[in-house]
Coordinates of C-alpha atoms in Angstrom, one line a residue:
X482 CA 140.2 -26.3 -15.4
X483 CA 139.0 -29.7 -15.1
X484 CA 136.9 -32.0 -17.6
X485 CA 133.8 -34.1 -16.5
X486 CA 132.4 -36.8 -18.7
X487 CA 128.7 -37.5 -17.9
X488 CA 128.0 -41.2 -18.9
X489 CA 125.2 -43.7 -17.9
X490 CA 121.9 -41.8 -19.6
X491 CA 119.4 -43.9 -21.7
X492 CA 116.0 -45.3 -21.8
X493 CA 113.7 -46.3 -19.3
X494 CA 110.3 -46.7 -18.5
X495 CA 108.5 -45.2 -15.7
X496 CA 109.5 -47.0 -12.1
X497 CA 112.7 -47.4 -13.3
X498 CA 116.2 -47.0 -12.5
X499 CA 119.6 -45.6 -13.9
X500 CA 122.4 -44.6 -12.5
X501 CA 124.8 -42.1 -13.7
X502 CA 128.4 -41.3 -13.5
X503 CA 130.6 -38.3 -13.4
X504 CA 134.1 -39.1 -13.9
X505 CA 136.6 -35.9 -13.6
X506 CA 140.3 -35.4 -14.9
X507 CA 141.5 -34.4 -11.2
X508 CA 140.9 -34.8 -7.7
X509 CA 137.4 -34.0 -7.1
X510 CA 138.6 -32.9 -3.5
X511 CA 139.7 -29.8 -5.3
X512 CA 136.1 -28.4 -5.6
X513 CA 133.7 -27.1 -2.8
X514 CA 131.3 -29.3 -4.0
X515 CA 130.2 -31.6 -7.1
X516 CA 126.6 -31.4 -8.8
X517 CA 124.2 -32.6 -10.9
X518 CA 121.7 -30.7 -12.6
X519 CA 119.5 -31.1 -15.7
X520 CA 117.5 -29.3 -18.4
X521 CA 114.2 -30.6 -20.0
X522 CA 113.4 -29.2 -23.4
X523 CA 112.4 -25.8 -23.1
X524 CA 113.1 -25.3 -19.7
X525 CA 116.1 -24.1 -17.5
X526 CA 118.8 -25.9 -16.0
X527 CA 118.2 -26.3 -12.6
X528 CA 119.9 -27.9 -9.5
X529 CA 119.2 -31.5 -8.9
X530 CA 121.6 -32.5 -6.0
X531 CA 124.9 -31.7 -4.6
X532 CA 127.9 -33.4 -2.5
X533 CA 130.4 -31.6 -0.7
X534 CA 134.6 -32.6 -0.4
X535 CA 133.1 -33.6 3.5
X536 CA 130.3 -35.7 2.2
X537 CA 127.4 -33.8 2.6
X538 CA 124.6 -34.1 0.4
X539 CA 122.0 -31.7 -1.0
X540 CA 118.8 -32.8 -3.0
X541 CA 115.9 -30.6 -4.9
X542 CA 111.9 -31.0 -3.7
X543 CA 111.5 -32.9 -6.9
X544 CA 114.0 -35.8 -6.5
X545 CA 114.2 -35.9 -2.6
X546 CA 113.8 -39.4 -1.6
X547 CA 113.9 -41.1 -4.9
X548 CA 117.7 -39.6 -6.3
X549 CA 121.1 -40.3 -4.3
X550 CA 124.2 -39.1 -4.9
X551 CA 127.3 -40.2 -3.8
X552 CA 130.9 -40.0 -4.9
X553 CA 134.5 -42.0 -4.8
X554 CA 137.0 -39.7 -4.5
X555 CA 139.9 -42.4 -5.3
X556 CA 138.2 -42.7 -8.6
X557 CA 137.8 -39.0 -8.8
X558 CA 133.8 -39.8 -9.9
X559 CA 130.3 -38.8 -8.6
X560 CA 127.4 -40.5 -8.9
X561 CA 123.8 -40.3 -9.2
X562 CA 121.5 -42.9 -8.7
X563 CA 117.9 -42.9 -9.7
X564 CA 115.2 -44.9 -8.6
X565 CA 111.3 -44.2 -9.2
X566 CA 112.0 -42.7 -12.3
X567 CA 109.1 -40.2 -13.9
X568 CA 108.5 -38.9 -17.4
X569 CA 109.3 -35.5 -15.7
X570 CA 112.5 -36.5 -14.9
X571 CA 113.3 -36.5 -19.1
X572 CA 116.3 -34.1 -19.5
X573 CA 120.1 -33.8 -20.3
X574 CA 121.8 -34.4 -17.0
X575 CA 124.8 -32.2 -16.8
X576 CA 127.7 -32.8 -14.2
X577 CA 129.0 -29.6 -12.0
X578 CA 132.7 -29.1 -10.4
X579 CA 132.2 -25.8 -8.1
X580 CA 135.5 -24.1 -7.1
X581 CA 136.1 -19.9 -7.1
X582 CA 132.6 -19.1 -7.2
X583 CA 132.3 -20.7 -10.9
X584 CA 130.7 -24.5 -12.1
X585 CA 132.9 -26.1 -14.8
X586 CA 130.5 -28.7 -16.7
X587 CA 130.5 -31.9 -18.0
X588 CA 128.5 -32.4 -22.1
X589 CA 125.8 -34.0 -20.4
X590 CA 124.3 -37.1 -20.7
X591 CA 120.3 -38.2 -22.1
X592 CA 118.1 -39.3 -19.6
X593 CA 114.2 -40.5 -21.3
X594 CA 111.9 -41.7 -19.3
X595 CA 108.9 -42.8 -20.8
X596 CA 105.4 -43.5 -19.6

């Protein structure tokens, strides 16, 4: 198993920016691919962006061109940065590690954007 610790979420008003990190207990080269997703209240999760071990990158419609993930596997952390940010985009953002067909999870972290 590994543990992932979401931390970066907060405030912010429309147009801005936060970015958040994903910091797991082991090499995040172990795992097909890292994620982010998030769920607003009342809503389901759903996929926000993904990178693979070779550094490809995966968005959702919604975020495309205003979201980027990245990662630094020496730290063993993921990140997702986020620009342009929309009251839409209000959720708990959870961390993924995909290996063996199953997503381990991070606690999630607050995002609140407000208008």
């Amino acid at each position: 198993q590994v543990q992932l610790v979401e931390s970066g979420g907060g405030l912010v008003q429309a147009g801005g920016s936060l970015k958040l990190s994903c910091v797991a207990s082991r090499s995040i080269l172990s795992f097909n691919a890292m994620s982010w997703y998030r769920q607003a209240p009342g809503k389901q999760r759903e996929f926000v962006a993904f990178t693979t071990s070779a550094g490809n990158t995966n968005y959702a419609d919604s975020v495309k061109g205003r979201f980027t993930i990245s990662r630094d596997n020496a730290k063993n952390t993921v990140y997702l940065q986020m620009n342009s940010l929309k009251p839409e985009d209000t959720a708990v953002y959870y961390c993924s590690a995909f290996s063996g067909g199953v997503n381990s999870w991070g606690q999630g972290t607050q995002v609140t954007v407000s208008s």
